[in-house]
Amino acid sequence: MRSRASSAERFPDNGGVAIVIVLWVVLVLSLLISGFAFTMHVETQVASYARKELKAEMLARSGVEVARMQLILGALSPTNSGFDALNQDWSTNELLYVDHELGDGIFNVKVTDEESKIPINRATDVQLKRLFGLLGADPADGDVITDSILDWIDTDDLTRLNGAESDYYQSLSPPYRAKNAPLDRVEELLLIRGVTPELYQGTPATDTDPARPGLAEVFTTMSSGSINVNTASAIVLQALGLDEAQVQAVLSRRDGADGIPGTEDDLPFHSAEEFFAAIGNLDPATKLTAQALVTVNSSFFTVKSTGEVGGVKRTILATLFRNGAKIQTVMWREVREGT
């Protein structure tokens, strides 16, 4: 008996330890399986998002191609030959441009006539000062911005009275040099003395003040250098030198009886002569400058196409150059938007 007791003391029952070990093994395996399942779930979500992202991009590309085809058809149309206006299908096409379903997603398209804007590299000091006054800039600030833009574009290092050349920009942090060449992109304006983000982006409407467009909406660097008076905004027409009464005469004729651009009752101008006849008297100097800019047709168009699948959006900005029925892409930028 003493021998058996000694044996029990030397070799206690290990059943409890085994159960604890088994439980730990089960716990570890459960954690591994849970981690694997979570990883697979994440990878599935990532793969699903990637598929949606690719589909959204393809939809956005499809939207660009739809706009391209509308621009070609517009050039070939016998009724629209020789002029471009906001009531034509390239601009206003709800059936093809708004929430157009394709596969399991949609795309939305907006086409902007680049020649509805002021070609910044051809703008005169008089036009620039007039525009900044219309945008609410203080006259002194308008003089600074005007001279600084002209200094940025010209090829010399001579500073205008209120302008800025490299010596001014070298004093900034970080320093840089004046370009002394035409602007390649409108965004370059933000580098120029006096141009603030607010002036560049514009301001939304408030309870007391109307919305004010920004330089990004008014200027272009991608155009033939002319302004299409069938698509130009009121502020662009005023910058050309038209007074409020003349602008109203243009809009009343161009936008039709309902006063809404891009509708069936629009009466766009078929020639520059029709435009000048509609505005009446214009002082000789202003008319001479305007005649060098005014047109009724366009060659450059920017397409903003957004594809969407399951809440995932992809946007493409493409500027197209149209020469007759031929279309060439001169700018392509893909924009990632939030889901």
Coordinates of C-alpha atoms in Angstrom, one line a residue:
M1 CA 0.0 0.0 0.0
R2 CA 2.8 2.3 0.8
S3 CA 4.3 1.6 -2.6
R4 CA 1.1 2.5 -4.5
A5 CA 0.7 5.7 -2.6
S6 CA 4.2 6.7 -3.4
S7 CA 3.5 6.0 -7.0
A8 CA 0.4 8.2 -7.1
E9 CA 2.3 11.0 -5.4
R10 CA 5.1 10.7 -8.0
F11 CA 2.7 10.5 -11.0
P12 CA -0.3 12.7 -10.4
D13 CA -3.4 12.7 -12.7
N14 CA -2.6 14.7 -15.9
G15 CA -6.1 14.9 -17.2
G16 CA -6.7 18.5 -16.3
V17 CA -3.5 19.6 -18.0
A18 CA -4.5 17.8 -21.2
I19 CA -7.9 19.6 -21.2
V20 CA -6.2 23.0 -20.8
I21 CA -3.8 22.2 -23.6
V22 CA -6.6 21.1 -25.9
L23 CA -8.5 24.3 -25.1
W24 CA -5.5 26.4 -26.0
V25 CA -5.0 24.5 -29.2
V26 CA -8.7 25.0 -30.1
L27 CA -8.4 28.7 -29.3
V28 CA -5.3 29.1 -31.4
L29 CA -6.9 27.3 -34.3
S30 CA -10.1 29.4 -34.0
L31 CA -8.0 32.6 -34.1
L32 CA -6.1 31.3 -37.1
I33 CA -9.4 30.4 -38.9
S34 CA -10.9 33.7 -37.9
G35 CA -7.9 35.6 -39.2
F36 CA -7.9 33.6 -42.4
A37 CA -11.7 34.3 -42.9
F38 CA -11.2 38.0 -42.2
T39 CA -8.3 38.1 -44.7
M40 CA -10.4 36.4 -47.3
H41 CA -13.2 38.8 -46.6
V42 CA -10.9 41.8 -47.0
E43 CA -9.4 40.4 -50.2
T44 CA -12.9 39.7 -51.6
Q45 CA -13.9 43.3 -50.8
V46 CA -10.7 44.6 -52.4
A47 CA -11.3 42.5 -55.5
S48 CA -14.9 43.6 -55.7
Y49 CA -13.8 47.3 -55.4
A50 CA -11.2 46.8 -58.1
R51 CA -13.7 45.3 -60.4
K52 CA -16.1 48.2 -59.8
E53 CA -13.3 50.7 -60.2
L54 CA -12.3 49.2 -63.6
K55 CA -15.9 49.1 -64.7
A56 CA -16.4 52.7 -63.7
E57 CA -13.3 53.8 -65.6
M58 CA -14.5 51.9 -68.7
L59 CA -17.9 53.7 -68.4
A60 CA -16.2 57.0 -68.1
R61 CA -14.2 56.2 -71.3
S62 CA -17.4 55.2 -73.0
G63 CA -18.9 58.6 -72.1
V64 CA -15.9 60.4 -73.7
E65 CA -16.5 58.3 -76.9
V66 CA -20.2 59.1 -76.9
A67 CA -19.3 62.9 -76.7
R68 CA -16.7 62.4 -79.5
M69 CA -19.3 60.9 -81.8
Q70 CA -21.8 63.7 -81.1
L71 CA -19.1 66.2 -82.0
I72 CA -18.4 64.4 -85.3
L73 CA -22.1 64.1 -86.1
G74 CA -22.5 67.8 -85.4
A75 CA -19.7 68.6 -87.8
L76 CA -21.4 66.5 -90.5
S77 CA -24.9 67.8 -89.9
P78 CA -26.1 70.0 -92.8
T79 CA -28.4 72.0 -90.5
N80 CA -25.6 72.8 -88.0
S81 CA -22.8 73.4 -90.6
G82 CA -20.7 76.4 -89.9
F83 CA -21.7 77.2 -86.3
D84 CA -21.8 75.6 -82.9
A85 CA -24.4 76.4 -80.2
L86 CA -25.7 75.2 -76.9
N87 CA -28.9 73.7 -78.3
Q88 CA -27.0 71.2 -80.5
D89 CA -26.7 67.6 -79.5
W90 CA -23.0 67.8 -78.7
S91 CA -23.9 70.1 -75.8
T92 CA -27.4 69.3 -74.8
N93 CA -28.2 65.6 -75.0
E94 CA -30.1 64.3 -72.0
L95 CA -30.8 60.9 -73.5
L96 CA -27.1 60.1 -74.0
Y97 CA -25.4 62.4 -71.4
V98 CA -27.5 62.1 -68.2
D99 CA -27.5 58.9 -66.1
H100 CA -27.0 56.8 -69.2
E101 CA -27.2 53.2 -68.2
L102 CA -24.7 50.8 -69.6
G103 CA -24.2 47.3 -68.1
D104 CA -24.5 47.4 -64.4
G105 CA -23.5 51.1 -64.1
I106 CA -24.2 54.6 -65.5
F107 CA -22.2 57.5 -66.9
N108 CA -22.8 61.2 -67.0
V109 CA -21.2 63.5 -69.5
K110 CA -20.8 67.3 -69.7
V111 CA -19.2 68.9 -72.7
T112 CA -17.8 72.5 -72.4
D113 CA -16.8 74.6 -75.4
E114 CA -13.3 75.9 -74.6
E115 CA -13.9 78.7 -77.1
S116 CA -16.7 80.0 -74.9
K117 CA -13.9 81.4 -72.7
I118 CA -11.3 84.1 -73.1
P119 CA -8.0 82.9 -74.6
I120 CA -5.7 84.1 -71.8
N121 CA -2.6 84.2 -74.0
R122 CA -4.3 86.7 -76.3
A123 CA -6.1 88.9 -73.8
T124 CA -5.3 92.6 -73.8
D125 CA -4.7 94.7 -70.8
V126 CA -8.0 96.5 -71.4
Q127 CA -9.9 93.2 -71.5
L128 CA -8.2 91.9 -68.4
K129 CA -8.8 95.1 -66.3
R130 CA -12.4 95.1 -67.4
L131 CA -12.8 91.4 -66.4
F132 CA -11.3 91.9 -63.0
G133 CA -13.6 94.8 -62.4
L134 CA -16.6 92.6 -63.3
L135 CA -15.3 89.9 -60.9
G136 CA -15.3 92.4 -58.1
A137 CA -11.6 93.0 -57.7
D138 CA -10.4 96.3 -56.3
P139 CA -9.1 98.5 -59.3
A140 CA -5.6 98.6 -57.7
D141 CA -5.6 94.8 -57.4
G142 CA -6.9 94.5 -60.9
D143 CA -4.0 96.6 -62.2
V144 CA -1.5 94.4 -60.3
I145 CA -3.0 91.2 -61.6
T146 CA -3.3 92.4 -65.2
D147 CA 0.3 93.6 -65.4
S148 CA 1.6 90.5 -63.6
I149 CA -0.2 88.2 -66.1
L150 CA 1.3 90.1 -69.0
D151 CA 4.7 90.0 -67.4
W152 CA 4.4 86.3 -66.9
I153 CA 3.5 85.7 -70.5
D154 CA 5.9 88.1 -72.3
T155 CA 9.4 87.0 -73.2
D156 CA 11.4 89.7 -71.4
D157 CA 12.4 90.4 -67.8
L158 CA 11.2 94.0 -67.9
T159 CA 8.6 94.7 -65.1
R160 CA 5.5 96.6 -65.9
L161 CA 4.4 99.4 -63.6
N162 CA 2.3 97.2 -61.4
G163 CA 3.6 93.8 -62.5
A164 CA 6.1 91.2 -61.4
E165 CA 9.0 89.4 -62.9
S166 CA 11.5 86.8 -61.6
D167 CA 13.0 89.1 -59.0
Y168 CA 9.7 89.3 -57.2
Y169 CA 9.0 85.5 -57.4
Q170 CA 12.6 84.7 -56.3
S171 CA 11.8 86.5 -53.1
L172 CA 9.0 84.1 -52.2
S173 CA 9.2 80.8 -50.4
P174 CA 9.7 78.6 -52.2
P175 CA 11.3 80.8 -54.9
Y176 CA 10.6 80.3 -58.6
R177 CA 11.1 82.2 -61.8
A178 CA 8.6 84.0 -64.1
K179 CA 7.7 81.8 -67.0
N180 CA 8.2 84.4 -69.7
A181 CA 6.1 82.3 -72.1
P182 CA 2.5 81.6 -72.8
L183 CA 0.5 79.7 -70.2
D184 CA 0.1 76.0 -71.0
R185 CA -2.6 75.5 -68.3
V186 CA -5.0 77.8 -66.7
E187 CA -3.8 76.5 -63.3
E188 CA -0.6 78.4 -63.8
L189 CA -2.5 81.6 -62.9
L190 CA -2.2 80.6 -59.2
L191 CA 1.6 81.2 -59.5
I192 CA 1.1 84.8 -60.7
R193 CA 1.2 87.7 -58.3
G194 CA -2.2 88.8 -57.0
V195 CA -4.2 85.7 -58.1
T196 CA -5.8 84.3 -55.0
P197 CA -7.5 80.9 -54.7
E198 CA -10.8 82.7 -54.2
L199 CA -10.4 84.7 -57.4
Y200 CA -9.3 81.6 -59.3
Q201 CA -12.1 79.3 -58.0
G202 CA -14.9 81.8 -57.8
T203 CA -17.3 82.2 -54.9
P204 CA -20.7 80.6 -54.3
A205 CA -23.9 82.6 -53.9
T206 CA -24.9 83.9 -50.5
D207 CA -28.0 85.5 -49.1
T208 CA -26.7 88.9 -50.1
D209 CA -24.4 88.3 -53.1
P210 CA -24.8 86.3 -56.3
A211 CA -22.4 83.6 -57.3
R212 CA -19.2 84.9 -58.9
P213 CA -17.3 82.8 -61.5
G214 CA -13.6 82.2 -61.1
L215 CA -10.8 82.6 -63.5
A216 CA -10.8 78.8 -64.1
E217 CA -14.3 79.2 -65.7
V218 CA -13.5 82.3 -67.7
F219 CA -10.0 81.7 -69.2
T220 CA -8.7 78.9 -71.4
T221 CA -5.3 78.0 -72.8
M222 CA -6.7 75.3 -75.2
S223 CA -8.5 77.1 -78.0
S224 CA -8.0 78.5 -81.5
G225 CA -7.7 81.9 -79.9
S226 CA -11.2 83.0 -80.8
I227 CA -14.4 83.3 -78.7
N228 CA -17.6 81.6 -79.8
V229 CA -20.4 84.2 -79.1
N230 CA -23.0 81.4 -79.3
T231 CA -21.6 79.8 -76.2
A232 CA -19.8 82.6 -74.3
S233 CA -21.2 83.7 -70.9
A234 CA -22.4 87.2 -70.2
I235 CA -19.3 88.0 -68.3
V236 CA -17.1 87.0 -71.2
L237 CA -19.1 89.1 -73.6
Q238 CA -18.8 92.1 -71.2
A239 CA -15.0 91.5 -71.1
L240 CA -15.0 91.8 -74.9
G241 CA -16.3 95.3 -74.4
L242 CA -20.1 95.0 -74.7
D243 CA -22.2 97.0 -72.2
E244 CA -25.1 95.5 -70.2
A245 CA -27.7 96.5 -72.8
Q246 CA -25.7 94.9 -75.6
V247 CA -25.1 91.7 -73.7
Q248 CA -28.9 91.5 -73.0
A249 CA -29.6 92.0 -76.7
V250 CA -27.2 89.1 -77.5
L251 CA -28.8 86.8 -74.8
S252 CA -32.4 87.7 -75.8
R253 CA -31.6 86.7 -79.4
R254 CA -29.4 83.8 -78.7
D255 CA -31.4 82.1 -75.9
G256 CA -34.8 82.5 -77.5
A257 CA -38.2 83.4 -76.0
D258 CA -37.8 81.3 -72.8
G259 CA -34.4 82.9 -72.0
I260 CA -32.9 79.5 -71.3
P261 CA -29.8 78.5 -73.3
G262 CA -29.7 75.1 -74.8
T263 CA -33.4 74.7 -75.6
E264 CA -35.3 74.3 -78.9
D265 CA -36.3 77.9 -79.2
D266 CA -32.7 79.2 -79.3
L267 CA -31.7 81.3 -82.2
P268 CA -27.9 81.1 -82.4
F269 CA -25.8 83.4 -84.6
H270 CA -24.8 81.9 -88.0
S271 CA -22.1 84.4 -88.6
A272 CA -20.0 87.1 -86.9
E273 CA -21.8 89.7 -89.0
E274 CA -25.2 88.6 -87.4
F275 CA -23.6 89.1 -84.0
F276 CA -22.4 92.6 -84.6
A277 CA -25.7 93.5 -86.2
A278 CA -27.5 92.4 -83.0
I279 CA -25.4 94.4 -80.6
G280 CA -25.7 97.7 -82.6
N281 CA -23.2 100.5 -82.1
L282 CA -19.8 99.6 -80.7
D283 CA -16.9 102.1 -80.5
P284 CA -14.4 101.6 -83.3
A285 CA -11.4 100.5 -81.1
T286 CA -13.5 97.9 -79.2
K287 CA -15.1 96.6 -82.3
L288 CA -11.7 96.2 -84.0
T289 CA -10.4 94.2 -81.1
A290 CA -13.6 92.1 -80.9
Q291 CA -13.6 91.4 -84.6
A292 CA -10.2 89.7 -84.2
L293 CA -11.7 87.4 -81.5
V294 CA -15.3 86.7 -82.4
T295 CA -16.4 83.5 -84.1
V296 CA -19.5 81.3 -84.2
N297 CA -17.9 77.9 -84.4
S298 CA -15.5 76.0 -82.1
S299 CA -12.7 73.6 -82.4
F300 CA -11.8 72.7 -78.8
F301 CA -14.1 71.0 -76.4
T302 CA -13.5 69.6 -72.9
V303 CA -15.5 66.5 -72.0
K304 CA -16.1 65.6 -68.3
S305 CA -17.3 62.0 -68.1
T306 CA -18.0 60.2 -64.9
G307 CA -18.7 56.5 -64.7
E308 CA -20.3 54.9 -61.6
V309 CA -20.8 51.3 -60.5
G310 CA -22.1 50.4 -57.0
G311 CA -21.1 53.8 -55.6
V312 CA -17.6 53.7 -57.0
K313 CA -16.9 56.7 -59.4
R314 CA -14.2 57.5 -61.9
T315 CA -14.0 60.7 -63.8
I316 CA -12.1 61.5 -67.0
L317 CA -11.4 65.0 -68.3
A318 CA -10.5 65.0 -72.0
T319 CA -10.0 68.0 -74.2
L320 CA -10.7 67.2 -77.9
F321 CA -9.7 69.1 -81.0
R322 CA -12.1 68.9 -83.8
N323 CA -11.0 69.6 -87.4
G324 CA -13.9 68.9 -89.6
A325 CA -15.0 65.3 -88.9
K326 CA -11.7 64.4 -87.3
I327 CA -11.2 64.4 -83.6
Q328 CA -7.8 64.5 -81.8
T329 CA -7.3 64.2 -78.0
V330 CA -5.0 67.0 -76.8
M331 CA -5.5 66.5 -73.0
W332 CA -6.5 63.5 -70.9
R333 CA -6.7 63.4 -67.2
E334 CA -8.2 60.8 -64.9
V335 CA -9.7 62.0 -61.6
R336 CA -10.3 59.7 -58.6
E337 CA -13.4 60.6 -56.6
G338 CA -14.6 59.3 -53.3
T339 CA -16.9 56.4 -53.1

